[in-house]
Short mmCIF file of C-alpha atoms (C1' of nucleotides) in Angstrom, two decimals:
data_model
loop_
_atom_site.label_atom_id
_atom_site.label_comp_id
_atom_site.label_asym_id
_atom_site.label_seq_id
_atom_site.Cartn_x
_atom_site.Cartn_y
_atom_site.Cartn_z
CA MET A 1 106.59 57.76 97.59
CA THR A 2 106.69 58.42 93.92
CA GLN A 3 106.69 55.37 91.72
CA ARG A 4 110.13 53.94 91.82
CA LYS A 5 111.94 53.53 88.51
CA SER A 6 114.98 51.81 87.16
CA ARG A 7 118.10 53.85 86.80
CA ALA A 8 117.86 54.02 83.02
CA ASP A 9 114.18 54.89 82.98
CA ARG A 10 114.59 57.58 85.56
CA ARG A 11 117.45 59.18 83.72
CA VAL A 12 115.39 59.39 80.57
CA GLU A 13 112.56 60.94 82.54
CA LEU A 14 114.90 63.40 84.15
CA ILE A 15 116.33 64.45 80.84
CA ASP A 16 112.85 65.18 79.65
CA ALA A 17 111.94 67.01 82.81
CA ALA A 18 115.06 69.12 82.49
CA ARG A 19 114.16 69.91 78.91
CA ARG A 20 110.73 71.14 79.96
CA ALA A 21 112.08 73.10 82.89
CA MET A 22 114.69 74.81 80.74
CA ILE A 23 112.11 75.88 78.22
CA GLN A 24 110.11 77.49 80.97
CA HIS A 25 112.91 79.09 82.92
CA GLY A 26 115.80 79.44 80.56
CA ALA A 27 118.79 77.23 79.92
CA GLU A 28 120.82 79.08 82.49
CA GLY A 29 118.05 80.15 84.78
CA VAL A 30 116.67 76.72 85.68
CA HIS A 31 116.83 75.60 89.24
CA LEU A 32 117.28 72.13 90.54
CA ASN A 33 113.93 72.24 92.28
CA GLN A 34 112.14 73.17 89.11
CA ILE A 35 113.54 70.15 87.38
CA ALA A 36 112.68 67.97 90.34
CA GLU A 37 109.14 69.26 90.39
CA GLU A 38 108.80 68.75 86.67
CA ALA A 39 109.87 65.15 87.20
CA GLY A 40 107.64 64.69 90.19
CA LEU A 41 110.55 64.05 92.50
CA THR A 42 112.52 65.84 95.16
CA SER A 43 115.81 67.56 94.54
CA GLY A 44 117.64 64.82 96.39
CA ALA A 45 116.44 62.21 93.95
CA VAL A 46 117.60 64.29 91.01
CA LEU A 47 121.02 64.67 92.58
CA TYR A 48 121.14 60.96 93.20
CA HIS A 49 121.03 60.40 89.46
CA TYR A 50 122.95 63.48 88.42
CA PRO A 51 125.34 64.63 91.12
CA ASP A 52 126.37 67.40 88.78
CA LEU A 53 123.44 69.31 87.38
CA ARG A 54 125.40 70.50 84.40
CA ASP A 55 125.67 67.00 83.10
CA LEU A 56 121.93 66.67 83.13
CA LEU A 57 121.45 69.95 81.34
CA ILE A 58 123.91 69.04 78.66
CA GLU A 59 122.29 65.67 78.15
CA ALA A 60 118.93 67.35 77.94
CA HIS A 61 120.11 69.74 75.28
CA HIS A 62 121.74 66.93 73.44
CA ALA A 63 118.57 64.88 73.54
CA GLY A 64 116.52 67.85 72.43
CA MET A 65 118.71 68.37 69.40
CA GLU A 66 118.71 64.74 68.53
CA ARG A 67 114.95 64.66 68.69
CA PHE A 68 114.66 67.78 66.60
CA TYR A 69 116.98 66.42 63.96
CA GLU A 70 115.40 62.97 63.90
CA GLN A 71 111.97 64.46 63.42
CA ARG A 72 113.15 66.34 60.40
CA VAL A 73 114.76 63.31 58.86
CA LYS A 74 111.64 61.31 59.50
CA LYS A 75 109.37 63.86 57.86
CA ILE A 76 111.19 63.75 54.58
CA SER A 77 111.95 60.05 54.61
CA GLY A 78 109.01 59.11 52.46
CA ILE A 79 109.25 61.89 49.91
CA ALA A 80 110.82 61.15 46.55
CA ASP A 81 110.49 64.41 44.66
CA PRO A 82 113.45 66.67 45.51
CA ALA A 83 111.34 69.80 45.30
CA GLN A 84 108.75 68.55 47.77
CA LYS A 85 111.53 67.22 49.90
CA LEU A 86 113.13 70.62 50.01
CA ILE A 87 109.89 72.38 50.86
CA THR A 88 109.08 69.93 53.60
CA THR A 89 112.55 70.21 55.05
CA ILE A 90 112.29 73.97 55.21
CA ARG A 91 109.01 73.78 57.04
CA SER A 92 110.27 71.18 59.45
CA GLY A 93 113.15 73.41 60.50
CA LEU A 94 110.88 76.15 61.69
CA PRO A 95 108.92 76.28 64.92
CA GLU A 96 105.19 75.70 64.60
CA GLY A 97 104.65 78.83 66.60
CA PRO A 98 106.13 80.88 69.43
CA ASP A 99 105.64 78.05 71.88
CA ASP A 100 107.22 75.27 69.90
CA ALA A 101 109.25 73.40 72.46
CA GLY A 102 111.93 71.97 70.22
CA VAL A 103 113.00 75.27 68.76
CA ARG A 104 112.61 77.12 72.05
CA LEU A 105 115.23 74.89 73.53
CA LEU A 106 117.62 75.54 70.68
CA CYS A 107 117.12 79.27 71.00
CA GLU A 108 117.95 79.09 74.67
CA LEU A 109 121.40 77.96 73.73
CA GLY A 110 122.21 80.85 71.44
CA GLY A 111 123.62 83.08 74.12
CA ALA A 112 125.12 80.39 76.28
CA ALA A 113 127.06 79.01 73.34
CA GLY A 114 129.26 82.07 73.44
CA ARG A 115 130.29 81.39 77.01
CA ASN A 116 130.15 77.64 77.17
CA ARG A 117 132.24 75.55 74.86
CA VAL A 118 130.12 72.45 75.18
CA TYR A 119 127.01 74.29 74.15
CA GLY A 120 128.86 75.97 71.33
CA THR A 121 130.01 72.64 70.01
CA LEU A 122 126.59 71.11 70.37
CA LEU A 123 125.01 73.89 68.38
CA THR A 124 127.74 73.91 65.80
CA THR A 125 127.44 70.20 65.26
CA LEU A 126 123.71 70.42 64.77
CA TYR A 127 124.19 73.18 62.27
CA ASP A 128 126.66 71.12 60.29
CA ARG A 129 124.38 68.15 60.24
CA GLN A 130 121.52 70.23 58.96
CA VAL A 131 123.72 71.69 56.27
CA ALA A 132 124.65 68.20 55.19
CA MET A 133 121.00 67.26 55.07
CA TYR A 134 120.16 70.14 52.77
CA GLN A 135 123.23 69.56 50.70
CA THR A 136 122.19 66.02 50.00
CA ILE A 137 118.75 67.12 48.88
CA LEU A 138 120.23 69.77 46.64
CA GLU A 139 122.79 67.46 45.10
CA ILE A 140 120.27 64.75 44.38
CA GLY A 141 117.93 67.29 42.85
CA ALA A 142 120.71 68.62 40.70
CA ALA A 143 121.77 65.13 39.64
CA GLN A 144 118.20 64.40 38.60
CA GLY A 145 118.14 67.60 36.62
CA VAL A 146 115.31 68.97 38.75
CA PHE A 147 117.43 71.71 40.27
CA LYS A 148 119.82 74.02 38.47
CA LEU A 149 121.95 75.16 41.34
CA ALA A 150 122.96 78.80 41.20
CA GLY A 151 126.09 78.08 43.20
CA ASP A 152 127.97 75.66 45.35
CA SER A 153 125.60 73.28 47.10
CA GLU A 154 127.31 73.80 50.41
CA GLN A 155 126.98 77.53 50.15
CA ILE A 156 123.28 77.26 49.39
CA ALA A 157 122.75 74.73 52.13
CA ARG A 158 124.50 76.91 54.68
CA ASN A 159 122.34 79.84 53.80
CA LEU A 160 119.20 77.75 53.97
CA VAL A 161 119.99 76.58 57.47
CA ALA A 162 120.98 80.08 58.47
CA LEU A 163 117.68 81.46 57.29
CA GLU A 164 115.78 78.77 59.13
CA ASP A 165 117.63 79.52 62.31
CA ALA A 166 117.10 83.23 62.12
CA TYR A 167 113.41 82.99 61.40
CA GLY A 168 113.13 80.51 64.18
CA TYR A 169 114.35 83.19 66.54
CA ARG A 170 111.95 85.71 65.07
CA ILE A 171 108.99 83.43 65.48
CA ILE A 172 109.94 82.55 69.03
CA ALA A 173 110.25 86.26 69.80
CA ARG A 174 106.71 86.71 68.48
CA HIS A 175 107.46 89.00 65.60
CA HIS A 176 104.14 90.50 64.64
CA SER A 177 104.43 89.93 60.92
CA ILE A 178 106.62 86.84 60.73
CA GLY A 179 105.04 83.53 61.57
CA PRO A 180 105.80 80.07 60.28
CA ASP A 181 104.04 80.67 56.98
CA GLU A 182 105.76 83.94 56.25
CA ALA A 183 109.09 82.44 57.14
CA VAL A 184 108.57 79.50 54.82
CA SER A 185 107.63 81.90 52.08
CA LEU A 186 110.74 84.00 52.61
CA ILE A 187 113.05 81.04 52.67
CA LEU A 188 111.38 79.60 49.60
CA ASP A 189 112.11 82.83 47.78
CA PHE A 190 115.76 82.18 48.38
CA ALA A 191 115.44 78.51 47.56
CA ARG A 192 113.87 79.31 44.20
CA MET A 193 116.67 81.61 43.24
CA SER A 194 119.18 78.99 44.27
CA THR A 195 117.61 75.98 42.58
CA GLY A 196 115.91 77.54 39.61
CA HIS A 197 112.85 75.52 40.54
CA PRO A 198 109.41 77.07 41.15
CA LEU A 199 108.96 75.05 44.35
CA LYS A 200 105.21 75.22 44.52
CA GLU A 201 103.95 74.35 47.93
CA GLU A 202 101.52 71.50 47.71
CA PRO A 203 98.38 72.66 49.44
CA ALA A 204 98.39 69.05 50.49
CA ALA A 205 97.53 67.27 53.67
CA ARG A 206 98.41 69.16 56.79
CA PRO A 207 96.33 67.19 59.23
CA LYS A 208 95.31 68.77 62.51
CA THR A 209 97.18 66.98 65.22
CA THR A 210 99.96 65.01 63.63
CA ARG A 211 102.95 66.78 65.08
CA THR A 212 104.40 65.57 68.32
CA THR A 213 106.61 68.51 69.07
CA ARG A 214 104.27 70.79 70.93
CA GLN A 215 104.65 70.89 74.66
CA ARG A 216 102.57 71.99 77.52
CA ASN A 217 103.56 75.00 79.51
CA GLY A 218 101.37 74.01 82.41
CA GLY A 219 100.14 76.87 84.59
CA SER A 220 103.68 77.60 85.58
CA THR A 221 104.96 80.36 87.78
CA PRO A 222 104.58 83.58 85.87
CA ARG A 223 107.36 85.95 86.71
CA PRO A 224 106.36 89.28 88.13
CA ARG A 225 106.95 92.45 86.20
CA ASP A 226 108.39 90.85 83.11
CA ALA A 227 106.73 93.50 81.04
CA SER A 228 107.41 96.90 82.48
CA MET B 1 134.97 105.83 98.83
CA THR B 2 134.55 105.55 95.13
CA GLN B 3 134.37 108.81 93.27
CA ARG B 4 130.92 110.20 93.73
CA LYS B 5 128.93 110.89 90.57
CA SER B 6 125.79 112.70 89.57
CA ARG B 7 122.67 110.66 89.19
CA ALA B 8 122.69 110.86 85.40
CA ASP B 9 126.38 110.02 85.04
CA ARG B 10 126.11 107.10 87.38
CA ARG B 11 123.15 105.67 85.56
CA VAL B 12 125.01 105.75 82.30
CA GLU B 13 127.95 104.03 83.94
CA LEU B 14 125.71 101.43 85.47
CA ILE B 15 124.09 100.67 82.16
CA ASP B 16 127.49 100.06 80.71
CA ALA B 17 128.57 97.97 83.64
CA ALA B 18 125.43 95.89 83.32
CA ARG B 19 126.12 95.41 79.64
CA ARG B 20 129.59 94.10 80.38
CA ALA B 21 128.41 91.90 83.20
CA MET B 22 125.69 90.36 81.08
CA ILE B 23 128.12 89.51 78.34
CA GLN B 24 130.26 87.68 80.83
CA HIS B 25 127.57 85.91 82.80
CA GLY B 26 124.54 85.77 80.58
CA ALA B 27 121.53 88.01 80.30
CA GLU B 28 119.64 85.95 82.83
CA GLY B 29 122.54 84.69 84.84
CA VAL B 30 124.00 88.02 85.94
CA HIS B 31 124.06 88.83 89.60
CA LEU B 32 123.69 92.17 91.22
CA ASN B 33 127.13 91.91 92.75
CA GLN B 34 128.72 91.27 89.39
CA ILE B 35 127.23 94.43 88.01
CA ALA B 36 128.28 96.34 91.09
CA GLU B 37 131.80 95.05 90.83
CA GLU B 38 131.93 95.89 87.15
CA ALA B 39 130.90 99.43 88.03
CA GLY B 40 133.31 99.63 90.92
CA LEU B 41 130.54 100.07 93.46
CA THR B 42 128.74 98.06 96.08
CA SER B 43 125.44 96.36 95.51
CA GLY B 44 123.73 98.92 97.69
CA ALA B 45 124.76 101.74 95.40
CA VAL B 46 123.42 99.94 92.40
CA LEU B 47 120.11 99.39 94.12
CA TYR B 48 120.03 103.03 95.06
CA HIS B 49 119.91 103.93 91.38
CA TYR B 50 117.91 100.95 90.19
CA PRO B 51 115.69 99.56 92.92
CA ASP B 52 114.52 97.01 90.40
CA LEU B 53 117.37 95.25 88.66
CA ARG B 54 115.24 94.31 85.70
CA ASP B 55 114.90 97.93 84.73
CA LEU B 56 118.64 98.26 84.57
CA LEU B 57 119.01 95.14 82.49
CA ILE B 58 116.40 96.27 80.03
CA GLU B 59 117.99 99.67 79.72
CA ALA B 60 121.33 98.03 79.17
CA HIS B 61 119.98 95.87 76.39
CA HIS B 62 118.26 98.84 74.89
CA ALA B 63 121.45 100.86 74.97
CA GLY B 64 123.42 98.00 73.49
CA MET B 65 121.06 97.74 70.57
CA GLU B 66 121.03 101.43 70.01
CA ARG B 67 124.77 101.50 69.95
CA PHE B 68 124.94 98.55 67.60
CA TYR B 69 122.48 100.14 65.20
CA GLU B 70 124.05 103.58 65.34
CA GLN B 71 127.45 102.14 64.55
CA ARG B 72 126.10 100.52 61.45
CA VAL B 73 124.42 103.67 60.27
CA LYS B 74 127.58 105.61 60.88
CA LYS B 75 129.73 103.21 58.93
CA ILE B 76 127.73 103.58 55.76
CA SER B 77 126.98 107.25 56.15
CA GLY B 78 129.82 108.41 53.91
CA ILE B 79 129.41 105.84 51.15
CA ALA B 80 127.65 106.85 47.97
CA ASP B 81 127.89 103.75 45.79
CA PRO B 82 124.98 101.40 46.63
CA ALA B 83 127.06 98.31 46.04
CA GLN B 84 129.77 99.37 48.46
CA LYS B 85 127.13 100.50 50.85
CA LEU B 86 125.52 97.10 50.76
CA ILE B 87 128.80 95.30 51.27
CA THR B 88 129.77 97.52 54.15
CA THR B 89 126.40 97.10 55.76
CA ILE B 90 126.64 93.35 55.60
CA ARG B 91 130.01 93.38 57.25
CA SER B 92 128.91 95.77 59.94
CA GLY B 93 126.10 93.47 60.96
CA LEU B 94 128.42 90.64 61.79
CA PRO B 95 130.56 90.25 64.88
CA GLU B 96 134.26 90.87 64.41
CA GLY B 97 134.92 87.59 66.12
CA PRO B 98 133.58 85.31 68.84
CA ASP B 99 134.25 87.93 71.48
CA ASP B 100 132.54 90.87 69.82
CA ALA B 101 130.66 92.50 72.66
CA GLY B 102 127.88 94.11 70.69
CA VAL B 103 126.72 90.95 69.04
CA ARG B 104 127.30 88.83 72.13
CA LEU B 105 124.76 90.92 73.93
CA LEU B 106 122.22 90.49 71.17
CA CYS B 107 122.72 86.75 71.17
CA GLU B 108 122.10 86.63 74.87
CA LEU B 109 118.60 87.82 74.23
CA GLY B 110 117.68 85.12 71.75
CA GLY B 111 116.40 82.68 74.30
CA ALA B 112 115.03 85.17 76.77
CA ALA B 113 112.93 86.81 74.06
CA GLY B 114 110.73 83.74 74.04
CA ARG B 115 109.89 84.12 77.70
CA ASN B 116 110.07 87.85 78.18
CA ARG B 117 107.86 90.12 76.17
CA VAL B 118 110.00 93.18 76.62
CA TYR B 119 113.04 91.43 75.26
CA GLY B 120 111.02 90.00 72.42
CA THR B 121 109.81 93.42 71.45
CA LEU B 122 113.25 94.93 71.74
CA LEU B 123 114.70 92.30 69.44
CA THR B 124 111.82 92.50 67.01
CA THR B 125 112.11 96.25 66.77
CA LEU B 126 115.80 96.07 66.06
CA TYR B 127 115.18 93.52 63.37
CA ASP B 128 112.60 95.74 61.71
CA ARG B 129 114.89 98.70 61.75
CA GLN B 130 117.65 96.74 60.16
CA VAL B 131 115.30 95.50 57.49
CA ALA B 132 114.32 99.07 56.75
CA MET B 133 117.96 100.02 56.51
CA TYR B 134 118.68 97.34 53.93
CA GLN B 135 115.49 98.08 52.10
CA THR B 136 116.51 101.68 51.62
CA ILE B 137 119.86 100.68 50.24
CA LEU B 138 118.26 98.22 47.87
CA GLU B 139 115.61 100.65 46.66
CA ILE B 140 118.11 103.40 46.03
CA GLY B 141 120.37 101.02 44.18
CA ALA B 142 117.45 99.85 42.09
CA ALA B 143 116.34 103.41 41.38
CA GLN B 144 119.83 104.24 40.19
CA GLY B 145 119.80 101.20 37.96
CA VAL B 146 122.74 99.68 39.81
CA PHE B 147 120.70 96.81 41.22
CA LYS B 148 118.21 94.66 39.36
CA LEU B 149 116.24 93.26 42.25
CA ALA B 150 115.20 89.66 41.86
CA GLY B 151 112.19 90.20 44.09
CA ASP B 152 110.45 92.42 46.54
CA SER B 153 112.92 94.67 48.34
CA GLU B 154 111.39 93.87 51.69
CA GLN B 155 111.69 90.18 51.11
CA ILE B 156 115.35 90.52 50.16
CA ALA B 157 116.04 92.82 53.08
CA ARG B 158 114.44 90.43 55.52
CA ASN B 159 116.53 87.59 54.28
CA LEU B 160 119.67 89.67 54.45
CA VAL B 161 119.08 90.54 58.08
CA ALA B 162 118.15 86.98 58.83
CA LEU B 163 121.39 85.71 57.35
CA GLU B 164 123.39 88.24 59.30
CA ASP B 165 121.71 87.22 62.51
CA ALA B 166 122.21 83.54 61.99
CA TYR B 167 125.86 83.84 61.08
CA GLY B 168 126.30 86.10 64.05
CA TYR B 169 125.22 83.22 66.24
CA ARG B 170 127.51 80.84 64.43
CA ILE B 171 130.50 83.09 64.87
CA ILE B 172 129.75 83.67 68.53
CA ALA B 173 129.48 79.91 68.99
CA ARG B 174 132.94 79.58 67.44
CA HIS B 175 132.02 77.53 64.44
CA HIS B 176 135.29 76.12 63.17
CA SER B 177 134.79 76.99 59.55
CA ILE B 178 132.60 80.07 59.72
CA GLY B 179 134.25 83.30 60.73
CA PRO B 180 133.39 86.86 59.79
CA ASP B 181 134.98 86.55 56.35
CA GLU B 182 133.22 83.34 55.45
CA ALA B 183 129.93 84.76 56.65
CA VAL B 184 130.34 87.87 54.55
CA SER B 185 131.11 85.72 51.58
CA LEU B 186 128.03 83.56 52.11
CA ILE B 187 125.74 86.52 52.54
CA LEU B 188 127.24 88.19 49.50
CA ASP B 189 126.41 85.13 47.46
CA PHE B 190 122.79 85.72 48.32
CA ALA B 191 123.06 89.43 47.79
CA ARG B 192 124.47 88.93 44.31
CA MET B 193 121.59 86.70 43.30
CA SER B 194 119.16 89.23 44.67
CA THR B 195 120.63 92.35 43.16
CA GLY B 196 122.18 91.07 39.98
CA HIS B 197 125.27 93.01 40.92
CA PRO B 198 128.74 91.42 41.19
CA LEU B 199 129.36 93.17 44.54
CA LYS B 200 133.13 92.98 44.46
CA GLU B 201 134.57 93.57 47.87
CA GLU B 202 136.98 96.45 47.72
CA PRO B 203 140.22 95.18 49.16
CA ALA B 204 140.26 98.71 50.53
CA ALA B 205 141.29 100.19 53.80
CA ARG B 206 140.54 97.99 56.75
CA PRO B 207 142.72 99.78 59.28
CA LYS B 208 143.86 97.93 62.35
CA THR B 209 142.11 99.52 65.26
CA THR B 210 139.24 101.58 63.96
CA ARG B 211 136.34 99.73 65.48
CA THR B 212 135.12 100.71 68.87
CA THR B 213 132.96 97.71 69.52
CA ARG B 214 135.43 95.32 71.03
CA GLN B 215 135.31 94.94 74.75
CA ARG B 216 137.61 93.66 77.36
CA ASN B 217 136.78 90.50 79.16
CA GLY B 218 139.13 91.29 81.98
CA GLY B 219 140.51 88.28 83.84
CA SER B 220 137.05 87.46 85.02
CA THR B 221 135.93 84.50 87.02
CA PRO B 222 136.12 81.48 84.79
CA ARG B 223 133.42 79.03 85.66
CA PRO B 224 134.54 75.59 86.66
CA ARG B 225 133.79 72.61 84.50
CA ASP B 226 132.18 74.47 81.65
CA ALA B 227 133.72 72.05 79.26
CA SER B 228 133.27 68.56 80.50
"C1'" DT C 1 110.23 34.86 103.13
"C1'" DA C 2 114.43 37.06 104.38
"C1'" DA C 3 118.47 39.51 103.21
"C1'" DG C 4 120.40 42.68 100.35
"C1'" DT C 5 120.41 46.51 97.19
"C1'" DA C 6 118.70 50.55 94.88
"C1'" DT C 7 115.85 54.51 94.99
"C1'" DT C 8 113.55 58.22 97.27
"C1'" DT C 9 112.36 61.22 100.92
"C1'" DG C 10 112.66 64.87 104.34
"C1'" DA C 11 114.99 67.42 107.33
"C1'" DA C 12 119.24 69.69 108.50
"C1'" DT C 13 122.91 72.41 106.94
"C1'" DC C 14 125.47 75.33 104.09
"C1'" DA C 15 126.38 79.03 100.86
"C1'" DC C 16 125.31 82.88 98.66
"C1'" DG C 17 122.70 86.60 96.70
"C1'" DA C 18 119.22 90.21 97.50
"C1'" DT C 19 117.58 93.65 100.41
"C1'" DT C 20 117.57 96.97 104.06
"C1'" DC C 21 119.32 100.68 106.54
"C1'" DA C 22 121.93 103.55 109.75
"C1'" DA C 23 126.05 106.04 109.36
"C1'" DC C 24 129.07 108.57 106.64
"C1'" DA C 25 131.04 111.52 102.94
"C1'" DA C 26 130.69 114.56 99.15
"C1'" DA C 27 128.35 117.97 96.74
"C1'" DT C 28 125.15 122.00 96.82
"C1'" DA C 29 122.47 125.49 98.66
"C1'" DT C 30 121.75 129.08 102.16
"C1'" DA D 1 130.46 128.45 107.47
"C1'" DT D 2 126.44 125.78 108.12
"C1'" DA D 3 122.66 123.25 106.64
"C1'" DT D 4 120.69 120.30 103.36
"C1'" DT D 5 120.58 117.08 99.91
"C1'" DT D 6 122.57 113.33 97.40
"C1'" DG D 7 125.33 109.34 96.78
"C1'" DT D 8 127.87 105.57 98.89
"C1'" DT D 9 129.32 102.22 102.15
"C1'" DG D 10 129.28 98.20 105.18
"C1'" DA D 11 127.15 95.36 108.11
"C1'" DA D 12 123.00 92.96 109.39
"C1'" DT D 13 119.14 90.35 107.90
"C1'" DC D 14 116.38 87.59 105.07
"C1'" DG D 15 115.29 84.21 101.72
"C1'" DT D 16 116.29 80.72 98.68
"C1'" DG D 17 118.55 77.14 96.44
"C1'" DA D 18 122.16 73.59 96.62
"C1'" DT D 19 123.99 69.85 99.16
"C1'" DT D 20 124.25 66.20 102.49
"C1'" DC D 21 122.68 62.21 104.68
"C1'" DA D 22 120.23 59.06 107.78
"C1'" DA D 23 115.99 56.83 107.53
"C1'" DA D 24 112.29 54.88 104.98
"C1'" DT D 25 110.56 52.45 101.11
"C1'" DA D 26 110.37 49.65 97.14
"C1'" DC D 27 112.35 46.40 94.42
"C1'" DT D 28 115.57 41.96 93.59
"C1'" DT D 29 117.51 37.84 94.63
"C1'" DA D 30 118.54 33.95 97.24
#
DNA sequence: TAAGTATTTGAATCACGATTCAACAAATAT
DNA sequence: ATATTTGTTGAATCGTGATTCAAATACTTA
């Protein structure tokens, strides 16, 4: 039998398994068995912990968002200069590439949010929190005289998050000419106009394997005929 | 028996039925029977025309995008003034509300595009076309001396489309404080910075029932427990 | 160590969607 | 009018995933 775990531990594991399974098969296309397999358990065990699958899926999305947001906060926590803070924040809101797990999960929700209130709220809440994050950076920068805001800080912040989101989708969809770098550059163009600051990207340390976001996509069932 | 139709007619009908069904149940969550029901046929009839469901779904998405794009082009076709053209274009890229069928369909694809190459390409292509559309408007405005572009026209165009997209998602997700009007206003803020033009919205004719986009969502099966 | 409790399995069952196809009906051609 | 082709149905079948649950297993506690 698979290593037995405490209720709490197992639930955490399941949430993570669900997250992985959803990324592979879609937020609405996942099957119980896929989650079970991802967790190394049988479907019965999953149901034992989550009699209603939907609860698990929601928790998984919630956890994914929380993780995504926390990572962003963490990345800018040490930075003092508002300009560098802004640049770093922009980068941290974009996927590293088409396979970035964190953003993939968020993108999955886009469509479902229109049909499912819970998902809509989840997404909306995340958006608002991100706006607040940017707004703080902008306000502090303005207070320090580093930024000369070309408008309301909330308006700018909303547009920044919106741009991030949209380019996230583009990158996930493998747009041929828009990758993380191009997206950063495009968003920075807007940020410069809005802050009146040159926002030079420090060519600084981008060490090889620091990020924790990336996920495996283990030799998983390729669907037949996806590309006609 | 249901009115018999020619092959071509039926295919068109099926594409539309699929479009409606996907909006209600998700691009990846639709079932054959739901499409059949939407078309007023049995599943067998659907299969007769589309032995592989995926082909139908792809065609439906394709058609939806084409329609969406054509509508936008049509709306600006009569307008001469670049500023009004720009404003109208921005508005036409946003959903009318959370239930706007055209945009709902596009949002459905967001997640799937990461897993399905065809969908990714479809979405990417639409994005590029929209960018080109904006770019033309910007270039003409600049050539006429109406706009003083604050940067590369492609860069501005890309950001405009990106903003549209992102606010589309927000509106579909029923963000409490972002509706079509707020979104237009936010995007216009960016457009003003980029074009150096005041871009006053004409309080002009917005007749009641001109748009053709809106779709019914006929008393369709509400899923249980969507909101926990 | 023994009793009790919590977790997991595996098999059985259930429910539902996809697929097939013979029969039928409507159009079209002869 | 008759034959032929085309589109549609409805029922049968198949496959798969969800759900249930008794039995087995691993922990915990007394």
